[in-house]
PDB file of C-alpha atoms in Angstrom:
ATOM      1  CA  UNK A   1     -16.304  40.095 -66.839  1.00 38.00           C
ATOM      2  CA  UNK A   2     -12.376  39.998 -66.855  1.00 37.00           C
ATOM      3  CA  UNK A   3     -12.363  42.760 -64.348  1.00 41.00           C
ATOM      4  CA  UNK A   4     -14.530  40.906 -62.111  1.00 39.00           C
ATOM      5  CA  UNK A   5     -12.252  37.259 -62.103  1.00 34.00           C
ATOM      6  CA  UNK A   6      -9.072  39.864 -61.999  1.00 38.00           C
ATOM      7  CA  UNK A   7     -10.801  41.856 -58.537  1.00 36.00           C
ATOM      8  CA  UNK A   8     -11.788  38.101 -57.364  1.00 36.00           C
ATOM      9  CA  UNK A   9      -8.256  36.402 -57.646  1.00 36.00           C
ATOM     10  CA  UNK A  10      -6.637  39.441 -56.492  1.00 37.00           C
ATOM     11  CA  UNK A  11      -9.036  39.327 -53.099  1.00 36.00           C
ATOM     12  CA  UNK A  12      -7.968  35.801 -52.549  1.00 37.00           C
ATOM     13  CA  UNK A  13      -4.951  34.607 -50.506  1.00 39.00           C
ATOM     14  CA  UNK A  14      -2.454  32.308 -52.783  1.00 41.00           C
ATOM     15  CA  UNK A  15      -1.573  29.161 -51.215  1.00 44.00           C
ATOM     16  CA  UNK A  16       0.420  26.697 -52.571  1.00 47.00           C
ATOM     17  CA  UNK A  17      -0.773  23.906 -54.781  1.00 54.00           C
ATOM     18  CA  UNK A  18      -1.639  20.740 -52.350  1.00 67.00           C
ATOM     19  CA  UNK A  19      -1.372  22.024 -49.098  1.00 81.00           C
ATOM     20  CA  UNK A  20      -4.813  22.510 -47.842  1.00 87.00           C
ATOM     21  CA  UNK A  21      -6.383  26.071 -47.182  1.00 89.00           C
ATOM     22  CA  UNK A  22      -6.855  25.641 -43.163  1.00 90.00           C
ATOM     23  CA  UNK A  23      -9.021  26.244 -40.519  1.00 93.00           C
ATOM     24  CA  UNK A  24     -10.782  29.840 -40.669  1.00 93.00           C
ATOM     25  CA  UNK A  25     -11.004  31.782 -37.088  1.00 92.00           C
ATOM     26  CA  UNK A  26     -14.357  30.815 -36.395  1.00 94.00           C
ATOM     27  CA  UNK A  27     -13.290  26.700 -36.737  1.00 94.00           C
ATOM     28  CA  UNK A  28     -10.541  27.437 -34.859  1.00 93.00           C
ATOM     29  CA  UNK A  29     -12.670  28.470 -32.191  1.00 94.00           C
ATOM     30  CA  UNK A  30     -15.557  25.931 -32.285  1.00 94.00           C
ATOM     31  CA  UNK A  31     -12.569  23.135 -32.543  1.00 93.00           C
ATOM     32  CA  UNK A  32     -11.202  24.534 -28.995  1.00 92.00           C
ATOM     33  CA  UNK A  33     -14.391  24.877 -27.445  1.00 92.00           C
ATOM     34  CA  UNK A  34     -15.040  20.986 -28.362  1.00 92.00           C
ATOM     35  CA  UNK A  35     -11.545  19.635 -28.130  1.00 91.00           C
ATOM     36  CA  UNK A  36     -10.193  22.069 -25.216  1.00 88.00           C
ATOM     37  CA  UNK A  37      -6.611  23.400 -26.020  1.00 88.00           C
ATOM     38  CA  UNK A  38      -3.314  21.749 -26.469  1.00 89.00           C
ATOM     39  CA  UNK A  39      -2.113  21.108 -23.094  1.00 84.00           C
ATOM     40  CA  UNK A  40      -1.071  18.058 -21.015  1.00 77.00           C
ATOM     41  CA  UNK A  41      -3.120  18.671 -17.922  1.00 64.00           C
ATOM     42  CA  UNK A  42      -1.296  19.654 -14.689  1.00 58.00           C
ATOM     43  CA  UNK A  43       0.390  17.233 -12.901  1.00 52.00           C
ATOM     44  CA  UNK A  44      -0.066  20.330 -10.047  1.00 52.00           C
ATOM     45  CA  UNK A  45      -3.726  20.951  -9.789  1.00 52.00           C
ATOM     46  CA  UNK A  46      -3.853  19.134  -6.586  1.00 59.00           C
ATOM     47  CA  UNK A  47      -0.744  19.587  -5.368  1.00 69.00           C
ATOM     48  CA  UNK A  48      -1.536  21.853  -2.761  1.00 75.00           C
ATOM     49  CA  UNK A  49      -3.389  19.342  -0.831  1.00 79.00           C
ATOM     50  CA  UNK A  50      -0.741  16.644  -1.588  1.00 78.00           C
ATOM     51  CA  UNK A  51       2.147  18.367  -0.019  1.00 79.00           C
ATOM     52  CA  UNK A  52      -0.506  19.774   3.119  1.00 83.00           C
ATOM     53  CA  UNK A  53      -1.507  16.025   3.652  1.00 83.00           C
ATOM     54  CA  UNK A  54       2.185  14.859   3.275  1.00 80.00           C
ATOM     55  CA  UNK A  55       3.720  17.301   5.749  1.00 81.00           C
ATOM     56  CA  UNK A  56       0.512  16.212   8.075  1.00 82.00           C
ATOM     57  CA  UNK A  57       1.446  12.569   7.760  1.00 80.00           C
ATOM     58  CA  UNK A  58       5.175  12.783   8.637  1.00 80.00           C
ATOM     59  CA  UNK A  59       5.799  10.743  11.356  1.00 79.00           C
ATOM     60  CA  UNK A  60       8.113  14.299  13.226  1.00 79.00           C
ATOM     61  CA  UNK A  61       5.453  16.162  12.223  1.00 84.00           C
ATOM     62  CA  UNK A  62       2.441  14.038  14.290  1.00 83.00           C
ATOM     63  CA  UNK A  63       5.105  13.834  17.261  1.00 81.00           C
ATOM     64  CA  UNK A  64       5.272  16.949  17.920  1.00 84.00           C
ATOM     65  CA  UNK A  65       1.413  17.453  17.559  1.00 86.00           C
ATOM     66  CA  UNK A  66       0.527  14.696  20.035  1.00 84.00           C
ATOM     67  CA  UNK A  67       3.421  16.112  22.168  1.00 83.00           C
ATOM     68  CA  UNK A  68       1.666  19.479  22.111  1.00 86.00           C
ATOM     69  CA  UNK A  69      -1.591  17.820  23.315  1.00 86.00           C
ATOM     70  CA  UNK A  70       0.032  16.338  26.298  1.00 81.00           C
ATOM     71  CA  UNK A  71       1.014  19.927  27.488  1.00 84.00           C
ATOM     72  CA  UNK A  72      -2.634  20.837  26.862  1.00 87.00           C
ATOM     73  CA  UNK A  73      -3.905  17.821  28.928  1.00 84.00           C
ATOM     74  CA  UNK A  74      -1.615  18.492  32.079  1.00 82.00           C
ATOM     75  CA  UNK A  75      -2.023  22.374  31.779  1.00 82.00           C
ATOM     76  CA  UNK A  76       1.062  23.695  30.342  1.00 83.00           C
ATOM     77  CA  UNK A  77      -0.652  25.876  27.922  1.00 87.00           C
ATOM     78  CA  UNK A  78       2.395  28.045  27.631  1.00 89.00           C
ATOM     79  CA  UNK A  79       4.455  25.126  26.423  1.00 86.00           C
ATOM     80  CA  UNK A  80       1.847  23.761  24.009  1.00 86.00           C
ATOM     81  CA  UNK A  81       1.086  26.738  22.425  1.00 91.00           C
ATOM     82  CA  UNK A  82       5.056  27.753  21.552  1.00 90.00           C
ATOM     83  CA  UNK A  83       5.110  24.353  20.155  1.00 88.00           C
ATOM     84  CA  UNK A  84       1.822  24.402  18.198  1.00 90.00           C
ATOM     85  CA  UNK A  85       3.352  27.631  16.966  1.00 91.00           C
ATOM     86  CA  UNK A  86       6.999  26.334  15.950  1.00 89.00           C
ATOM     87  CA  UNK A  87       5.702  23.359  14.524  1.00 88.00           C
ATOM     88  CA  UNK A  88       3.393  25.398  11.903  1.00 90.00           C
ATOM     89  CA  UNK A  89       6.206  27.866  11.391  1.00 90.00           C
ATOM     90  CA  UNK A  90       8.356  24.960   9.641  1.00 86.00           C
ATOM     91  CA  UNK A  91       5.173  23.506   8.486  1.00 87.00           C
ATOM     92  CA  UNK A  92       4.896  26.705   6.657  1.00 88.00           C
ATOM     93  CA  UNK A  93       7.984  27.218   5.232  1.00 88.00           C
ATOM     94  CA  UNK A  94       7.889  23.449   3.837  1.00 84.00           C
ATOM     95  CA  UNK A  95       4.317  24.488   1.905  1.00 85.00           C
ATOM     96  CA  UNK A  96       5.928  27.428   0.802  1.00 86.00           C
ATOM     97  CA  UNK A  97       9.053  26.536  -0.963  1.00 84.00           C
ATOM     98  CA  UNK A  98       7.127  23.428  -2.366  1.00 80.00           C
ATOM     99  CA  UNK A  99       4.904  25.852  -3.739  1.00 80.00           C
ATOM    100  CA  UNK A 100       7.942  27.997  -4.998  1.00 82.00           C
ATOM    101  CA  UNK A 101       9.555  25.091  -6.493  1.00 77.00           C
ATOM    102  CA  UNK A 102       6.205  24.279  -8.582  1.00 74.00           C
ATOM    103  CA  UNK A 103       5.256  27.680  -9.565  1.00 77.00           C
ATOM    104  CA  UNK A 104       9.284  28.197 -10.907  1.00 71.00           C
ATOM    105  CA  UNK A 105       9.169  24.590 -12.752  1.00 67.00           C
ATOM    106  CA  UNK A 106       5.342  25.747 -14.251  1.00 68.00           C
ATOM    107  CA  UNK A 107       7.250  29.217 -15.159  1.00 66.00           C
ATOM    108  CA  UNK A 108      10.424  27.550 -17.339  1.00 58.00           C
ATOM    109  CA  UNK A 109       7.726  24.669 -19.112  1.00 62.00           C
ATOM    110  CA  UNK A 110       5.884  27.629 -20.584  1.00 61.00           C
ATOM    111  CA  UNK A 111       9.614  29.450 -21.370  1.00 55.00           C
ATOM    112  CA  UNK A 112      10.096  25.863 -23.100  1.00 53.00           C
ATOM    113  CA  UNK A 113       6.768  25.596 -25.139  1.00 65.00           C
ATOM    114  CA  UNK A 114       7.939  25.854 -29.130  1.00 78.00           C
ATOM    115  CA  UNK A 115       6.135  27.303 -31.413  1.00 86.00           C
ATOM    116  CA  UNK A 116       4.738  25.480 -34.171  1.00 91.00           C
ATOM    117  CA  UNK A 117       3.933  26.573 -37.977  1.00 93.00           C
ATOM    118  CA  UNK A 118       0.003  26.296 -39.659  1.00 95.00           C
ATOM    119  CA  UNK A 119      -1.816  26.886 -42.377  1.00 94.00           C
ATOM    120  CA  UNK A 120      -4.637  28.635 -41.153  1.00 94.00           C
ATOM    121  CA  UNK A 121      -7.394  30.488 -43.757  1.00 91.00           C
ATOM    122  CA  UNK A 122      -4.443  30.083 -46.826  1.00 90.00           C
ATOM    123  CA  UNK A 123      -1.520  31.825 -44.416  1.00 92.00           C
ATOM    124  CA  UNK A 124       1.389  30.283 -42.445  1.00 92.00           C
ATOM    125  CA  UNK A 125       1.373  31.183 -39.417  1.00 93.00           C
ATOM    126  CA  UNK A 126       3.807  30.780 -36.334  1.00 92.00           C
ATOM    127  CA  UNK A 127       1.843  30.149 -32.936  1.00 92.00           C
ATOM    128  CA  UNK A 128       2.488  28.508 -29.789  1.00 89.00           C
ATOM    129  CA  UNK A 129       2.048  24.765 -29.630  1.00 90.00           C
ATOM    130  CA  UNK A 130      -0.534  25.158 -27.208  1.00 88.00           C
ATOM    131  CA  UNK A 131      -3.013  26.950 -29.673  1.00 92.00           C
ATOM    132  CA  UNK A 132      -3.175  24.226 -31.931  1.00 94.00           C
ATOM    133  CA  UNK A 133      -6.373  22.744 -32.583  1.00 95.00           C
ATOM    134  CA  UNK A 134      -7.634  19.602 -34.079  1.00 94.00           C
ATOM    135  CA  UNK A 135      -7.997  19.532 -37.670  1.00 94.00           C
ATOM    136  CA  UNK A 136      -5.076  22.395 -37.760  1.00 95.00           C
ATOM    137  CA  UNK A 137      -2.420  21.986 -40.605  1.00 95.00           C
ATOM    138  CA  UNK A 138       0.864  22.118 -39.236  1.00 95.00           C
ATOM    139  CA  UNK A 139       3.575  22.339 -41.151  1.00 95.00           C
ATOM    140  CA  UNK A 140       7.066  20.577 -39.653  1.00 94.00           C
ATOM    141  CA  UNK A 141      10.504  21.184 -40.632  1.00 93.00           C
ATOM    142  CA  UNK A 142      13.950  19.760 -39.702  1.00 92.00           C
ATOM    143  CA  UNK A 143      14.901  20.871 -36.374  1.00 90.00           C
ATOM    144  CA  UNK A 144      11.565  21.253 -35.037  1.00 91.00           C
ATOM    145  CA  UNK A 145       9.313  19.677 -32.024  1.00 89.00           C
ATOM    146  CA  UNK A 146       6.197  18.260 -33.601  1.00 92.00           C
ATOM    147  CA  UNK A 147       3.597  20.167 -31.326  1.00 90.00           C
ATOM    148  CA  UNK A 148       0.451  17.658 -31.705  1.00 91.00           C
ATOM    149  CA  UNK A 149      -0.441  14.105 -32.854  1.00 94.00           C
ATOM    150  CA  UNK A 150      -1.446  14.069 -36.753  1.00 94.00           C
ATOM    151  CA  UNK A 151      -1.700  12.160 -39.410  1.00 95.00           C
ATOM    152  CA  UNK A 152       0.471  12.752 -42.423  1.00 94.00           C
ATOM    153  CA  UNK A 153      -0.713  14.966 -45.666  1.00 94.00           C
ATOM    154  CA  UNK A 154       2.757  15.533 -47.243  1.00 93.00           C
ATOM    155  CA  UNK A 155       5.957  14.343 -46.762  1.00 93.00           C
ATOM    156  CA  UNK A 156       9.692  14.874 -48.515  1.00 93.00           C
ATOM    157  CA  UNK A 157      12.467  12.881 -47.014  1.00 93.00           C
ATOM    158  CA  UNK A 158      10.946  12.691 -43.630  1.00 94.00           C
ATOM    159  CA  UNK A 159      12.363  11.047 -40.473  1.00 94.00           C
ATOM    160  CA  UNK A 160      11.012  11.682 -36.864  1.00 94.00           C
ATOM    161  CA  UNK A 161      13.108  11.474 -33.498  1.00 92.00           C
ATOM    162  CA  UNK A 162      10.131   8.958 -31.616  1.00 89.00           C
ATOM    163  CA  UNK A 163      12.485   7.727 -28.776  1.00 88.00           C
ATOM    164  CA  UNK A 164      10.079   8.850 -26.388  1.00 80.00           C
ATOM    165  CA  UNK A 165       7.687   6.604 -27.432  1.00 82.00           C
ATOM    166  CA  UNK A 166       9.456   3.577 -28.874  1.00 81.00           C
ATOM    167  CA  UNK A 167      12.994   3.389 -26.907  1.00 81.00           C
ATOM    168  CA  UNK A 168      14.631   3.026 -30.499  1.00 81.00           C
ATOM    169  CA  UNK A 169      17.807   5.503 -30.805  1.00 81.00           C
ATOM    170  CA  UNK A 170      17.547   5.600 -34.542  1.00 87.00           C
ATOM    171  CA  UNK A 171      15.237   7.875 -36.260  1.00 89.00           C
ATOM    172  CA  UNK A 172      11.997   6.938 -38.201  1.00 90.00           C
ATOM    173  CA  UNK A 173      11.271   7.031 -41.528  1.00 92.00           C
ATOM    174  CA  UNK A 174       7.655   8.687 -42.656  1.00 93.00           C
ATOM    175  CA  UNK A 175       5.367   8.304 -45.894  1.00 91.00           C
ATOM    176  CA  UNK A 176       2.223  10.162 -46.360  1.00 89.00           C
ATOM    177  CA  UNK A 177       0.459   6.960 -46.637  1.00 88.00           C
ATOM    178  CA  UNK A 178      -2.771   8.154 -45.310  1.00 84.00           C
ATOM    179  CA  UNK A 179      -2.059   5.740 -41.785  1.00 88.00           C
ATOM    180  CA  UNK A 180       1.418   7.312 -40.595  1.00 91.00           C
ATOM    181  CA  UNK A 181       1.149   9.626 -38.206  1.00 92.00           C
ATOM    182  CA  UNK A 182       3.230  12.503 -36.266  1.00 92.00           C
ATOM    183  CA  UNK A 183       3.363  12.188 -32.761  1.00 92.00           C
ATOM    184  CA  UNK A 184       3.260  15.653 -30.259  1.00 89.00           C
ATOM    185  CA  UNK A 185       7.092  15.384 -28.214  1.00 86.00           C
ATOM    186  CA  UNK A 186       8.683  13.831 -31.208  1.00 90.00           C
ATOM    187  CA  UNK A 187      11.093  15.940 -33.524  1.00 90.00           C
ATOM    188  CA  UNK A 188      11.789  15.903 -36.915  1.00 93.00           C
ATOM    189  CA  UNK A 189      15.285  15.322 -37.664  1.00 94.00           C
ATOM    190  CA  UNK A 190      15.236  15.442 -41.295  1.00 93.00           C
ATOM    191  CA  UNK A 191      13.026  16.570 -44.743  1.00 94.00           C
ATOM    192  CA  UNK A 192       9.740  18.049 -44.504  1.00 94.00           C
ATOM    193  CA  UNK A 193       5.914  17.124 -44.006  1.00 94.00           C
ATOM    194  CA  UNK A 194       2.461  18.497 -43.760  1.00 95.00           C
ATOM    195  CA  UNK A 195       0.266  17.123 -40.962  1.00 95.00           C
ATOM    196  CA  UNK A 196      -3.444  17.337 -40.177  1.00 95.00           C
ATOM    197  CA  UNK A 197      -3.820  17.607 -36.595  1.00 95.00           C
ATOM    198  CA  UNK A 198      -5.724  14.778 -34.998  1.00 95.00           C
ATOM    199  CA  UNK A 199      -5.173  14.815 -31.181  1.00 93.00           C
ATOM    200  CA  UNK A 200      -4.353  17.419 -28.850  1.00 93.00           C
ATOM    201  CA  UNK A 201      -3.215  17.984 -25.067  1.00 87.00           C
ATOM    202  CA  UNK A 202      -4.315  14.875 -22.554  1.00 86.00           C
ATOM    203  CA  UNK A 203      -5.055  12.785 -25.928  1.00 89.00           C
ATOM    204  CA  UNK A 204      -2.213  12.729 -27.652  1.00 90.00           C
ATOM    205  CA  UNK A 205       0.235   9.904 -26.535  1.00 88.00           C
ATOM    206  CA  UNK A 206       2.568  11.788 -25.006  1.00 83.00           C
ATOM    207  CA  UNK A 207      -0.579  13.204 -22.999  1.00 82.00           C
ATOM    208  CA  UNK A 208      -1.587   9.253 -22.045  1.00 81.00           C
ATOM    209  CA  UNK A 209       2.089   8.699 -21.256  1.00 79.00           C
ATOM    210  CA  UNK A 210       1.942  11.733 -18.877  1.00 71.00           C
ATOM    211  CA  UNK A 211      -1.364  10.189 -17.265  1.00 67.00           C
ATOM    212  CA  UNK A 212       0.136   6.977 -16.685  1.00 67.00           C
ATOM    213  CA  UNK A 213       3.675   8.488 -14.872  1.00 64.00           C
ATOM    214  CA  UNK A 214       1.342  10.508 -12.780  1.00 63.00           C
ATOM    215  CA  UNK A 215      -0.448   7.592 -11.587  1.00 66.00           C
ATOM    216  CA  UNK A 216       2.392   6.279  -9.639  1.00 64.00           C
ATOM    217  CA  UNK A 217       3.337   6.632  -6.462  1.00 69.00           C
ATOM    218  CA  UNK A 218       6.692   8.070  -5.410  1.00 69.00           C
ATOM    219  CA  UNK A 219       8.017   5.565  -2.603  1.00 74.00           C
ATOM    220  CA  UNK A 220       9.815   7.553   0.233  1.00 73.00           C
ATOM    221  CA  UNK A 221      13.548   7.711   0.097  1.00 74.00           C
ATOM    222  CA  UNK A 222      15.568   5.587   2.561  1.00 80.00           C
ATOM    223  CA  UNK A 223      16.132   8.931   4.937  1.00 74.00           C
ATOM    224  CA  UNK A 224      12.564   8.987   5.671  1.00 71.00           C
ATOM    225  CA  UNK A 225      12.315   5.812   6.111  1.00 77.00           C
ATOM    226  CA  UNK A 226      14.646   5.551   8.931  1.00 79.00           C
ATOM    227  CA  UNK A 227      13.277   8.899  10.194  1.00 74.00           C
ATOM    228  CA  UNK A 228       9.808   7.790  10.424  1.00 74.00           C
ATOM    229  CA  UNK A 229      11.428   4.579  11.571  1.00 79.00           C
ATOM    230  CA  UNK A 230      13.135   6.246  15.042  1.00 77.00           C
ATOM    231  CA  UNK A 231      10.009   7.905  15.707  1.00 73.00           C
ATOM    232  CA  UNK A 232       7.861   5.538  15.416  1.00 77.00           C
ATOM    233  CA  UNK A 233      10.289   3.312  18.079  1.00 79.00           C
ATOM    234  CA  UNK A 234      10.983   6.508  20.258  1.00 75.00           C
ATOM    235  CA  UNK A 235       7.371   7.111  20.517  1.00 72.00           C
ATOM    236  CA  UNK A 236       6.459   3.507  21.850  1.00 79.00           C
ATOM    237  CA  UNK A 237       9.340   3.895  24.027  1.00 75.00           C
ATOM    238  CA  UNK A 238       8.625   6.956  25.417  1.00 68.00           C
ATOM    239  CA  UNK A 239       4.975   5.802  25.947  1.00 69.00           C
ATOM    240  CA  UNK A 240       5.889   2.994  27.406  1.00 72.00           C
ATOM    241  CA  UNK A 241       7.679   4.570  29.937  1.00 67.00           C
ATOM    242  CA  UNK A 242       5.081   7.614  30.182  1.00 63.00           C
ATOM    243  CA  UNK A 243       2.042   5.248  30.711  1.00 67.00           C
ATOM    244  CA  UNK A 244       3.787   2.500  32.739  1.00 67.00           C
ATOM    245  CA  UNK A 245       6.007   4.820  35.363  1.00 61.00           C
ATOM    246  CA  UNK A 246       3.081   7.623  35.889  1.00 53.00           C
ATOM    247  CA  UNK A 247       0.341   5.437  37.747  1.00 55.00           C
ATOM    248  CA  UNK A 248       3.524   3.993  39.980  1.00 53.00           C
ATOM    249  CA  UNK A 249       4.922   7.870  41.025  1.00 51.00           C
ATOM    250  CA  UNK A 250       1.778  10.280  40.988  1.00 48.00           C
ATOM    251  CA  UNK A 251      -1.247   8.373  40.283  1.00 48.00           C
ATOM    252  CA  UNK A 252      -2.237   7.316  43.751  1.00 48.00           C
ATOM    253  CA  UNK A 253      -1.898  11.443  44.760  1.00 48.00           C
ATOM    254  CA  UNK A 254      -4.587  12.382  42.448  1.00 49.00           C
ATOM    255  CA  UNK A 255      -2.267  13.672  39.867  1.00 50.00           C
ATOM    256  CA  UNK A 256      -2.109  11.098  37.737  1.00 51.00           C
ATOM    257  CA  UNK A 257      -1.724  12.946  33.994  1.00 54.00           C
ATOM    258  CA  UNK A 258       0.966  14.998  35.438  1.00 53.00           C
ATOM    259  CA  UNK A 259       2.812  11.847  36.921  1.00 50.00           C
ATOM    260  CA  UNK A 260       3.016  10.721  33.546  1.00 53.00           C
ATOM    261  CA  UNK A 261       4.450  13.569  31.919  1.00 50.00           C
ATOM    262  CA  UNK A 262       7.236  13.601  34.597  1.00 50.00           C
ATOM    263  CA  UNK A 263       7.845  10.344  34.327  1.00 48.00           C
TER     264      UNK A 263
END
């Protein structure tokens, strides 16, 4: 009998008294599956099309397009088609080192991603933040990035960095009260606390804060603006002229779209 509860306690992992045992592998699992994983989701994932249909819109951009189809429509194919072709050359490059730029800022956020501490099946256990899953049991430390929102289990002497969320430059004092919480982005700045996770990725409140930026609408700087501006005029000038001076000089000789070209 005393061999027995000796082989039993020896088979089980020690944990220490109040902190609770964790999530085994296969909860882990079924928590993802249900919950998804702890990521903010990308501000990028139509990107592709954004910068395509903003390159399409600029005002140059059309311009040169409609400029190519008047070569078309009088013949110059020759013409058209080196300007078709330089205009998607630059269009090109544009895409590209947009797509560059995105793909090297994705690259350094993942470099950035800390690492946060769990108990998981009654062993700490240092993972990346974006493994954690809800119901999790992260232990946080002084000096470290709170990886999740939770609500707090444990806490000695606890104060939280939440100027993200709250403007405040001072930090915040936390009690395990059972209704304060840990939010993901914040950092701890002093003492020590046990958290059950509670939200992850797009629903934690840094993730609603995230959906709410990306929601707006970047205005165009004052350069495009008065780009888009002097094309805009040049182009009613120049039609202007184009359709007003081309019936007077060729239209009455049966070459009426080239008369307008020429001016």
């Amino acid at each position: 009998m005393l061999a027995t509860l000796h082989t039993a306690s020896a088979t089980e992992p020690a944990r220490p008294e109040g902190i609770p045992y964790g999530l085994s592998p296969e909860e882990v699992l079924h928590q993802r599956q249900r919950f998804g994983k702890n990521v903010l989701a990308p501000a990028t994932r139509h990107r592709f099309w954004a910068i395509v249909r903003g390159i399409a819109t600029e005002p140059m951009f059309m311009l040169l397009v409609v400029t190519a189809g008047i070569y078309l429509l009088i013949g110059s194919y020759s013409e058209a088609y080196v300007l078709l072709a330089a205009t998607a050359l630059v269009a090109g490059i544009s895409l590209y080192q947009e797509a560059r730029s995105d793909r090297a800022l994705l690259a350094l956020q993942q470099l950035a991603q800390p690492l946060a501490r769990v108990r998981r099946a009654g062993q700490d256990v240092a993972l990346p933040a974006a493994d954690l899953v809800v119901d999790d049991i992260l232990l946080v430390a002084e000096g470290e990035q709170v990886g999740a929102d939770g609500v707090l289990l444990e806490a000695h002497d606890l104060e939280a960095d939440e100027s993200f969320l709250t403007g405040e430059s001072l930090s915040v004092s936390k009690a395990a009260d059972g209704e304060q919480q840990l939010f993901a982005g914040s950092s701890v700045v002093g003492g020590t606390g046990v958290v059950r996770v509670t939200a992850v990725g797009s629903h934690t409140r840094l993730g609603h804060i995230g959906g709410l930026i990306s929601q707006v609408k970047t205005p165009p700087t004052p350069l495009q603006q008065q780009v888009s501006s002097f094309v805009r005029r040049m182009a009613m000038v120049g039609g202007g002229l184009l359709w007003s001076c081309g019936p007077i000089t060729g239209g009455s000789r049966g070459v009426w779209p080239t008369a307008c070209y020429m001016g």
